[in-house]
PDB file of C-alpha atoms in Angstrom:
ATOM      1  CA  UNK A 521       0.115  -0.277  -0.122  1.00  0.00           C
ATOM      2  CA  UNK A 522       0.929   3.454  -0.781  1.00  0.00           C
ATOM      3  CA  UNK A 523       0.100   6.964   0.846  1.00  0.00           C
ATOM      4  CA  UNK A 524      -1.390   9.556  -0.924  1.00  0.00           C
ATOM      5  CA  UNK A 525       1.984  11.574  -0.650  1.00  0.00           C
ATOM      6  CA  UNK A 526       3.923   8.342  -1.790  1.00  0.00           C
ATOM      7  CA  UNK A 527       1.645   8.093  -4.701  1.00  0.00           C
ATOM      8  CA  UNK A 528       1.963  11.722  -5.766  1.00  0.00           C
ATOM      9  CA  UNK A 529       6.044  11.449  -5.355  1.00  0.00           C
ATOM     10  CA  UNK A 530       5.830   8.234  -7.591  1.00  0.00           C
ATOM     11  CA  UNK A 531       3.415   9.480 -10.092  1.00  0.00           C
ATOM     12  CA  UNK A 532       4.096  13.192 -10.309  1.00  0.00           C
ATOM     13  CA  UNK A 533       0.330  13.589  -9.793  1.00  0.00           C
ATOM     14  CA  UNK A 534      -0.252  16.347  -7.100  1.00  0.00           C
ATOM     15  CA  UNK A 535      -1.636  15.362  -3.605  1.00  0.00           C
ATOM     16  CA  UNK A 536      -4.332  18.038  -4.328  1.00  0.00           C
ATOM     17  CA  UNK A 537      -5.264  16.418  -7.612  1.00  0.00           C
ATOM     18  CA  UNK A 538      -5.593  12.963  -5.977  1.00  0.00           C
ATOM     19  CA  UNK A 539      -7.851  14.404  -3.502  1.00  0.00           C
ATOM     20  CA  UNK A 540     -10.130  15.781  -6.293  1.00  0.00           C
ATOM     21  CA  UNK A 541     -10.116  12.584  -7.975  1.00  0.00           C
ATOM     22  CA  UNK A 542     -11.396  11.041  -4.565  1.00  0.00           C
ATOM     23  CA  UNK A 543     -13.885  13.661  -4.215  1.00  0.00           C
ATOM     24  CA  UNK A 544     -15.451  13.235  -7.687  1.00  0.00           C
ATOM     25  CA  UNK A 545     -15.196   9.351  -7.333  1.00  0.00           C
ATOM     26  CA  UNK A 546     -12.613   9.016 -10.157  1.00  0.00           C
ATOM     27  CA  UNK A 547     -10.034   7.408  -8.216  1.00  0.00           C
ATOM     28  CA  UNK A 548     -11.183   6.195  -4.747  1.00  0.00           C
ATOM     29  CA  UNK A 549      -8.363   5.234  -2.165  1.00  0.00           C
ATOM     30  CA  UNK A 550      -8.247   1.399  -1.546  1.00  0.00           C
ATOM     31  CA  UNK A 551      -8.451   2.009   2.202  1.00  0.00           C
ATOM     32  CA  UNK A 552      -8.646   4.771   4.759  1.00  0.00           C
ATOM     33  CA  UNK A 553      -7.083   4.252   7.857  1.00  0.00           C
ATOM     34  CA  UNK A 554      -8.771   5.412  11.098  1.00  0.00           C
ATOM     35  CA  UNK A 555      -6.449   8.292  11.266  1.00  0.00           C
ATOM     36  CA  UNK A 556      -7.587   9.149   7.611  1.00  0.00           C
ATOM     37  CA  UNK A 557      -5.031   8.618   5.852  1.00  0.00           C
ATOM     38  CA  UNK A 558      -5.725   7.584   2.273  1.00  0.00           C
ATOM     39  CA  UNK A 559      -4.198   4.303   1.198  1.00  0.00           C
ATOM     40  CA  UNK A 560      -3.609   3.005  -2.602  1.00  0.00           C
ATOM     41  CA  UNK A 561      -2.814  -0.406  -3.846  1.00  0.00           C
ATOM     42  CA  UNK A 562      -1.669  -1.996  -7.201  1.00  0.00           C
ATOM     43  CA  UNK A 563      -5.104  -1.789  -8.815  1.00  0.00           C
ATOM     44  CA  UNK A 564      -5.731   1.829  -7.814  1.00  0.00           C
ATOM     45  CA  UNK A 565      -2.275   2.784  -9.223  1.00  0.00           C
ATOM     46  CA  UNK A 566      -3.338   0.935 -12.842  1.00  0.00           C
ATOM     47  CA  UNK A 567      -6.321   2.956 -12.514  1.00  0.00           C
ATOM     48  CA  UNK A 568      -4.601   5.864 -12.063  1.00  0.00           C
ATOM     49  CA  UNK A 569      -2.347   5.013 -14.914  1.00  0.00           C
ATOM     50  CA  UNK A 570      -5.234   4.550 -17.428  1.00  0.00           C
ATOM     51  CA  UNK A 571      -6.527   7.951 -16.115  1.00  0.00           C
ATOM     52  CA  UNK A 572      -3.444   9.625 -17.212  1.00  0.00           C
ATOM     53  CA  UNK A 573      -2.978   8.164 -20.347  1.00  0.00           C
ATOM     54  CA  UNK A 574      -7.082   9.377 -20.995  1.00  0.00           C
ATOM     55  CA  UNK A 575      -5.882  12.839 -19.796  1.00  0.00           C
ATOM     56  CA  UNK A 576      -3.022  12.994 -22.062  1.00  0.00           C
ATOM     57  CA  UNK A 577      -5.473  12.469 -24.998  1.00  0.00           C
ATOM     58  CA  UNK A 578      -7.696  15.488 -23.546  1.00  0.00           C
ATOM     59  CA  UNK A 579     -10.709  13.533 -22.129  1.00  0.00           C
ATOM     60  CA  UNK A 580     -12.751  15.366 -19.643  1.00  0.00           C
ATOM     61  CA  UNK A 581     -12.512  13.808 -16.262  1.00  0.00           C
ATOM     62  CA  UNK A 582     -16.424  13.063 -16.227  1.00  0.00           C
ATOM     63  CA  UNK A 583     -15.967  11.076 -19.392  1.00  0.00           C
ATOM     64  CA  UNK A 584     -13.090   9.120 -18.174  1.00  0.00           C
ATOM     65  CA  UNK A 585     -15.198   8.236 -14.893  1.00  0.00           C
ATOM     66  CA  UNK A 586     -17.950   6.828 -17.035  1.00  0.00           C
ATOM     67  CA  UNK A 587     -15.474   4.745 -19.206  1.00  0.00           C
ATOM     68  CA  UNK A 588     -13.721   3.395 -16.433  1.00  0.00           C
ATOM     69  CA  UNK A 589     -16.875   2.587 -14.334  1.00  0.00           C
ATOM     70  CA  UNK A 590     -18.640   0.970 -17.378  1.00  0.00           C
ATOM     71  CA  UNK A 591     -19.469  -2.966 -16.799  1.00  0.00           C
ATOM     72  CA  UNK A 592     -18.099  -3.412 -20.362  1.00  0.00           C
ATOM     73  CA  UNK A 593     -14.982  -1.800 -19.643  1.00  0.00           C
ATOM     74  CA  UNK A 594     -11.962  -3.825 -21.124  1.00  0.00           C
ATOM     75  CA  UNK A 595      -8.604  -2.528 -20.013  1.00  0.00           C
ATOM     76  CA  UNK A 596      -6.596  -4.143 -22.708  1.00  0.00           C
ATOM     77  CA  UNK A 597      -8.830  -2.634 -25.478  1.00  0.00           C
ATOM     78  CA  UNK A 598      -8.880   0.627 -24.094  1.00  0.00           C
ATOM     79  CA  UNK A 599      -5.220   0.399 -23.953  1.00  0.00           C
ATOM     80  CA  UNK A 600      -4.997  -0.579 -27.696  1.00  0.00           C
ATOM     81  CA  UNK A 601      -7.202   2.501 -28.615  1.00  0.00           C
ATOM     82  CA  UNK A 602      -4.998   4.740 -26.449  1.00  0.00           C
ATOM     83  CA  UNK A 603      -1.946   3.607 -28.208  1.00  0.00           C
ATOM     84  CA  UNK A 604      -3.786   4.535 -31.694  1.00  0.00           C
ATOM     85  CA  UNK A 605      -4.839   7.393 -30.446  1.00  0.00           C
ATOM     86  CA  UNK A 606      -1.481   8.395 -29.548  1.00  0.00           C
ATOM     87  CA  UNK A 607      -0.101   7.328 -32.480  1.00  0.00           C
ATOM     88  CA  UNK A 608      -2.337   9.739 -34.323  1.00  0.00           C
ATOM     89  CA  UNK A 609      -1.291  12.612 -31.958  1.00  0.00           C
ATOM     90  CA  UNK A 610       2.331  11.963 -32.575  1.00  0.00           C
ATOM     91  CA  UNK A 611       1.749  11.976 -36.361  1.00  0.00           C
ATOM     92  CA  UNK A 612       0.121  15.147 -35.850  1.00  0.00           C
ATOM     93  CA  UNK A 613       2.780  16.686 -33.795  1.00  0.00           C
ATOM     94  CA  UNK A 614       5.407  15.367 -36.662  1.00  0.00           C
ATOM     95  CA  UNK A 615       3.524  17.338 -39.211  1.00  0.00           C
ATOM     96  CA  UNK A 616       3.461  20.517 -37.105  1.00  0.00           C
ATOM     97  CA  UNK A 617       7.175  20.378 -36.786  1.00  0.00           C
ATOM     98  CA  UNK A 618       7.800  19.779 -40.656  1.00  0.00           C
ATOM     99  CA  UNK A 619       5.603  23.106 -40.798  1.00  0.00           C
ATOM    100  CA  UNK A 620       7.324  24.800 -38.242  1.00  0.00           C
ATOM    101  CA  UNK A 621      10.713  23.804 -40.011  1.00  0.00           C
ATOM    102  CA  UNK A 622       9.190  25.139 -43.178  1.00  0.00           C
ATOM    103  CA  UNK A 623       8.426  28.482 -41.666  1.00  0.00           C
ATOM    104  CA  UNK A 624      11.575  28.654 -39.968  1.00  0.00           C
ATOM    105  CA  UNK A 625      13.555  28.137 -43.261  1.00  0.00           C
ATOM    106  CA  UNK A 626      11.646  30.316 -45.643  1.00  0.00           C
ATOM    107  CA  UNK A 627       8.297  31.459 -44.512  1.00  0.00           C
ATOM    108  CA  UNK A 628       6.279  29.164 -46.415  1.00  0.00           C
ATOM    109  CA  UNK A 629       5.974  25.035 -46.535  1.00  0.00           C
ATOM    110  CA  UNK A 630       5.260  22.784 -49.059  1.00  0.00           C
ATOM    111  CA  UNK A 631       4.050  19.379 -48.162  1.00  0.00           C
ATOM    112  CA  UNK A 632       3.020  16.162 -49.621  1.00  0.00           C
ATOM    113  CA  UNK A 633      -0.777  16.439 -49.276  1.00  0.00           C
ATOM    114  CA  UNK A 634      -1.885  13.072 -49.940  1.00  0.00           C
ATOM    115  CA  UNK A 635       0.141  12.187 -46.752  1.00  0.00           C
ATOM    116  CA  UNK A 636      -1.889  13.963 -44.324  1.00  0.00           C
ATOM    117  CA  UNK A 637      -5.628  14.033 -43.740  1.00  0.00           C
ATOM    118  CA  UNK A 638      -6.815  17.242 -45.161  1.00  0.00           C
ATOM    119  CA  UNK A 639      -8.752  18.028 -42.022  1.00  0.00           C
ATOM    120  CA  UNK A 640      -5.618  17.675 -40.033  1.00  0.00           C
ATOM    121  CA  UNK A 641      -4.377  20.269 -42.680  1.00  0.00           C
ATOM    122  CA  UNK A 642      -7.150  22.651 -42.010  1.00  0.00           C
ATOM    123  CA  UNK A 643      -6.360  22.557 -38.453  1.00  0.00           C
ATOM    124  CA  UNK A 644      -3.034  23.516 -38.381  1.00  0.00           C
ATOM    125  CA  UNK A 645      -3.035  25.595 -41.854  1.00  0.00           C
ATOM    126  CA  UNK A 646      -5.437  28.321 -39.612  1.00  0.00           C
ATOM    127  CA  UNK A 647      -2.801  28.307 -36.714  1.00  0.00           C
ATOM    128  CA  UNK A 648       0.167  29.003 -38.940  1.00  0.00           C
ATOM    129  CA  UNK A 649      -1.232  31.671 -40.812  1.00  0.00           C
ATOM    130  CA  UNK A 650      -0.984  34.299 -38.146  1.00  0.00           C
ATOM    131  CA  UNK A 651       2.519  33.328 -38.511  1.00  0.00           C
ATOM    132  CA  UNK A 652       3.612  33.025 -41.996  1.00  0.00           C
ATOM    133  CA  UNK A 653       0.562  34.580 -43.870  1.00  0.00           C
ATOM    134  CA  UNK A 654       2.209  37.991 -44.672  1.00  0.00           C
ATOM    135  CA  UNK A 655       5.156  36.522 -46.631  1.00  0.00           C
ATOM    136  CA  UNK A 656       4.902  37.010 -50.274  1.00  0.00           C
ATOM    137  CA  UNK A 657       5.480  33.383 -51.125  1.00  0.00           C
ATOM    138  CA  UNK A 658       2.475  32.448 -49.002  1.00  0.00           C
ATOM    139  CA  UNK A 659       0.232  35.012 -50.471  1.00  0.00           C
ATOM    140  CA  UNK A 660       1.005  33.431 -54.006  1.00  0.00           C
ATOM    141  CA  UNK A 661       0.207  29.793 -52.511  1.00  0.00           C
ATOM    142  CA  UNK A 662      -3.108  31.015 -51.200  1.00  0.00           C
ATOM    143  CA  UNK A 663      -3.919  32.653 -54.609  1.00  0.00           C
ATOM    144  CA  UNK A 664      -3.097  29.647 -56.579  1.00  0.00           C
ATOM    145  CA  UNK A 665      -4.727  27.174 -54.124  1.00  0.00           C
ATOM    146  CA  UNK A 666      -8.061  29.441 -54.244  1.00  0.00           C
ATOM    147  CA  UNK A 667     -10.857  27.270 -55.811  1.00  0.00           C
ATOM    148  CA  UNK A 668      -9.292  24.212 -55.877  1.00  0.00           C
ATOM    149  CA  UNK A 669     -11.019  20.898 -54.652  1.00  0.00           C
ATOM    150  CA  UNK A 670      -9.530  18.805 -51.940  1.00  0.00           C
ATOM    151  CA  UNK A 671      -9.572  16.168 -54.879  1.00  0.00           C
ATOM    152  CA  UNK A 672      -7.450  18.414 -56.912  1.00  0.00           C
ATOM    153  CA  UNK A 673      -5.124  19.254 -53.898  1.00  0.00           C
ATOM    154  CA  UNK A 674      -4.921  15.576 -53.678  1.00  0.00           C
ATOM    155  CA  UNK A 675      -4.138  15.104 -57.309  1.00  0.00           C
ATOM    156  CA  UNK A 676      -1.432  17.929 -57.086  1.00  0.00           C
ATOM    157  CA  UNK A 677       0.359  16.180 -54.222  1.00  0.00           C
ATOM    158  CA  UNK A 678       0.410  12.985 -56.213  1.00  0.00           C
ATOM    159  CA  UNK A 679       1.876  14.657 -59.198  1.00  0.00           C
ATOM    160  CA  UNK A 680       4.521  16.379 -56.932  1.00  0.00           C
ATOM    161  CA  UNK A 681       5.294  12.810 -55.224  1.00  0.00           C
ATOM    162  CA  UNK A 682       5.601  11.220 -58.746  1.00  0.00           C
ATOM    163  CA  UNK A 683       8.700  13.510 -59.491  1.00  0.00           C
ATOM    164  CA  UNK A 684      10.330  12.237 -56.269  1.00  0.00           C
ATOM    165  CA  UNK A 685       9.457   8.486 -57.602  1.00  0.00           C
ATOM    166  CA  UNK A 686      11.421   9.448 -60.832  1.00  0.00           C
ATOM    167  CA  UNK A 687      14.065  10.934 -58.856  1.00  0.00           C
ATOM    168  CA  UNK A 688      14.401   7.637 -57.045  1.00  0.00           C
ATOM    169  CA  UNK A 689      14.678   5.733 -59.864  1.00  0.00           C
ATOM    170  CA  UNK A 690      17.828   7.531 -60.928  1.00  0.00           C
ATOM    171  CA  UNK A 691      19.330   7.888 -57.080  1.00  0.00           C
ATOM    172  CA  UNK A 692      21.962   5.289 -58.221  1.00  0.00           C
ATOM    173  CA  UNK A 693      23.538   8.205 -60.724  1.00  0.00           C
ATOM    174  CA  UNK A 694      25.346  11.196 -59.541  1.00  0.00           C
ATOM    175  CA  UNK A 695      23.508  13.949 -58.156  1.00  0.00           C
ATOM    176  CA  UNK A 696      24.737  16.413 -61.244  1.00  0.00           C
ATOM    177  CA  UNK A 697      23.889  13.715 -63.797  1.00  0.00           C
ATOM    178  CA  UNK A 698      21.722  15.096 -66.663  1.00  0.00           C
ATOM    179  CA  UNK A 699      18.768  12.949 -65.788  1.00  0.00           C
ATOM    180  CA  UNK A 700      18.902  14.120 -62.154  1.00  0.00           C
ATOM    181  CA  UNK A 701      19.218  17.712 -63.213  1.00  0.00           C
ATOM    182  CA  UNK A 702      16.177  17.296 -65.573  1.00  0.00           C
ATOM    183  CA  UNK A 703      14.260  16.420 -62.823  1.00  0.00           C
ATOM    184  CA  UNK A 704      15.124  18.803 -60.293  1.00  0.00           C
ATOM    185  CA  UNK A 705      14.243  21.550 -63.109  1.00  0.00           C
ATOM    186  CA  UNK A 706      11.137  19.738 -63.467  1.00  0.00           C
ATOM    187  CA  UNK A 707      10.232  19.708 -59.713  1.00  0.00           C
ATOM    188  CA  UNK A 708      11.117  23.860 -59.351  1.00  0.00           C
ATOM    189  CA  UNK A 709       8.749  23.971 -62.347  1.00  0.00           C
ATOM    190  CA  UNK A 710       5.957  22.306 -60.738  1.00  0.00           C
ATOM    191  CA  UNK A 711       6.280  24.268 -57.535  1.00  0.00           C
ATOM    192  CA  UNK A 712       6.474  27.444 -59.308  1.00  0.00           C
ATOM    193  CA  UNK A 713       3.213  26.523 -61.203  1.00  0.00           C
ATOM    194  CA  UNK A 714       1.196  24.778 -58.224  1.00  0.00           C
ATOM    195  CA  UNK A 715       2.308  26.623 -55.356  1.00  0.00           C
ATOM    196  CA  UNK A 716       4.554  29.738 -55.322  1.00  0.00           C
ATOM    197  CA  UNK A 717       7.875  31.142 -57.286  1.00  0.00           C
ATOM    198  CA  UNK A 718      10.356  28.812 -56.489  1.00  0.00           C
ATOM    199  CA  UNK A 719      13.542  30.869 -56.525  1.00  0.00           C
ATOM    200  CA  UNK A 720      16.863  29.251 -55.986  1.00  0.00           C
ATOM    201  CA  UNK A 721      17.029  30.231 -52.578  1.00  0.00           C
ATOM    202  CA  UNK A 722      13.713  28.441 -51.886  1.00  0.00           C
ATOM    203  CA  UNK A 723      14.662  25.559 -53.949  1.00  0.00           C
ATOM    204  CA  UNK A 724      17.949  25.199 -51.768  1.00  0.00           C
ATOM    205  CA  UNK A 725      16.194  25.195 -48.443  1.00  0.00           C
ATOM    206  CA  UNK A 726      13.669  22.897 -49.768  1.00  0.00           C
ATOM    207  CA  UNK A 727      16.141  20.723 -50.332  1.00  0.00           C
ATOM    208  CA  UNK A 728      17.484  20.691 -47.085  1.00  0.00           C
ATOM    209  CA  UNK A 729      14.055  20.193 -45.429  1.00  0.00           C
ATOM    210  CA  UNK A 730      13.668  17.233 -47.745  1.00  0.00           C
ATOM    211  CA  UNK A 731      16.483  15.592 -46.012  1.00  0.00           C
ATOM    212  CA  UNK A 732      16.158  17.026 -42.452  1.00  0.00           C
ATOM    213  CA  UNK A 733      14.083  13.838 -41.190  1.00  0.00           C
ATOM    214  CA  UNK A 734      10.774  13.450 -40.170  1.00  0.00           C
ATOM    215  CA  UNK A 735       7.345  12.536 -41.920  1.00  0.00           C
ATOM    216  CA  UNK A 736       8.624  14.771 -44.902  1.00  0.00           C
ATOM    217  CA  UNK A 737      11.612  12.567 -45.503  1.00  0.00           C
ATOM    218  CA  UNK A 738       9.766   9.311 -45.064  1.00  0.00           C
ATOM    219  CA  UNK A 739       7.100  10.373 -47.555  1.00  0.00           C
ATOM    220  CA  UNK A 740       9.506  11.153 -50.144  1.00  0.00           C
ATOM    221  CA  UNK A 741      11.513   7.816 -49.419  1.00  0.00           C
ATOM    222  CA  UNK A 742       8.211   6.147 -49.589  1.00  0.00           C
ATOM    223  CA  UNK A 743       7.470   7.477 -52.709  1.00  0.00           C
ATOM    224  CA  UNK A 744      10.956   6.766 -54.354  1.00  0.00           C
ATOM    225  CA  UNK A 745      12.489   4.247 -52.261  1.00  0.00           C
ATOM    226  CA  UNK A 746      15.016   4.534 -49.323  1.00  0.00           C
ATOM    227  CA  UNK A 747      17.754   7.749 -49.908  1.00  0.00           C
ATOM    228  CA  UNK A 748      15.490   9.410 -52.187  1.00  0.00           C
ATOM    229  CA  UNK A 749      15.299  12.428 -50.109  1.00  0.00           C
ATOM    230  CA  UNK A 750      18.819  12.781 -49.592  1.00  0.00           C
ATOM    231  CA  UNK A 751      19.594  12.373 -53.225  1.00  0.00           C
ATOM    232  CA  UNK A 752      17.336  14.985 -53.977  1.00  0.00           C
ATOM    233  CA  UNK A 753      18.891  17.465 -51.522  1.00  0.00           C
ATOM    234  CA  UNK A 754      22.116  16.618 -53.287  1.00  0.00           C
ATOM    235  CA  UNK A 755      20.676  17.100 -56.730  1.00  0.00           C
ATOM    236  CA  UNK A 756      19.168  20.407 -55.746  1.00  0.00           C
ATOM    237  CA  UNK A 757      22.351  21.624 -54.452  1.00  0.00           C
ATOM    238  CA  UNK A 758      24.282  20.880 -57.575  1.00  0.00           C
ATOM    239  CA  UNK A 759      21.426  22.391 -59.663  1.00  0.00           C
ATOM    240  CA  UNK A 760      21.294  25.495 -57.305  1.00  0.00           C
ATOM    241  CA  UNK A 761      25.197  25.711 -57.916  1.00  0.00           C
ATOM    242  CA  UNK A 762      24.964  25.997 -61.750  1.00  0.00           C
ATOM    243  CA  UNK A 763      22.492  29.022 -61.452  1.00  0.00           C
TER     244      UNK A 763
END
């Protein structure tokens, strides 16, 4: 058995919060001594662990209580669902990191739109607007995107990934080979046509982003094979040196 103080020290949950959980019936102590001390056993700590996972997923306390107190509650199934939701949360955070890196480097971001659910894009696009909506590149991006349907956005993203697929097919050649350089030129023209004017500075920064890791690198490597993102970065660097 552990006292409320020991549980607090072990879990990082404040004593005040544990008292509140008791008061609302979310986490009752296993036993209360004659002196009024709350004691918790292993089962209570397992319940607390489940509560904390649900809290990480932003579930309201009342909802958590209803879930845990349901006669049909299955701890293993709940854990499986929590893992799925946490993985989705992780993917969204990785996408946000890619967006933030794009903002940091060039003030605008181009993504493989087919790699993300468009509702997720909608969520963080609104958050990003205040930061990067004043750049010339973003204004151009917004103008070109205006009127495009989601199906068209997905199709455009697919065409962008097709260029990376072709880069993957020549990745065994030198980055400055005519074939690789022709594809970089096609990539630059595609970005300019569909997103924003791809200046040499922007193209160089995009190349660095492609190879920087995270979901963008994974998406490019998925399209063209392992190492495609790194090869694209090298080919873009060679292309920019020749401008």
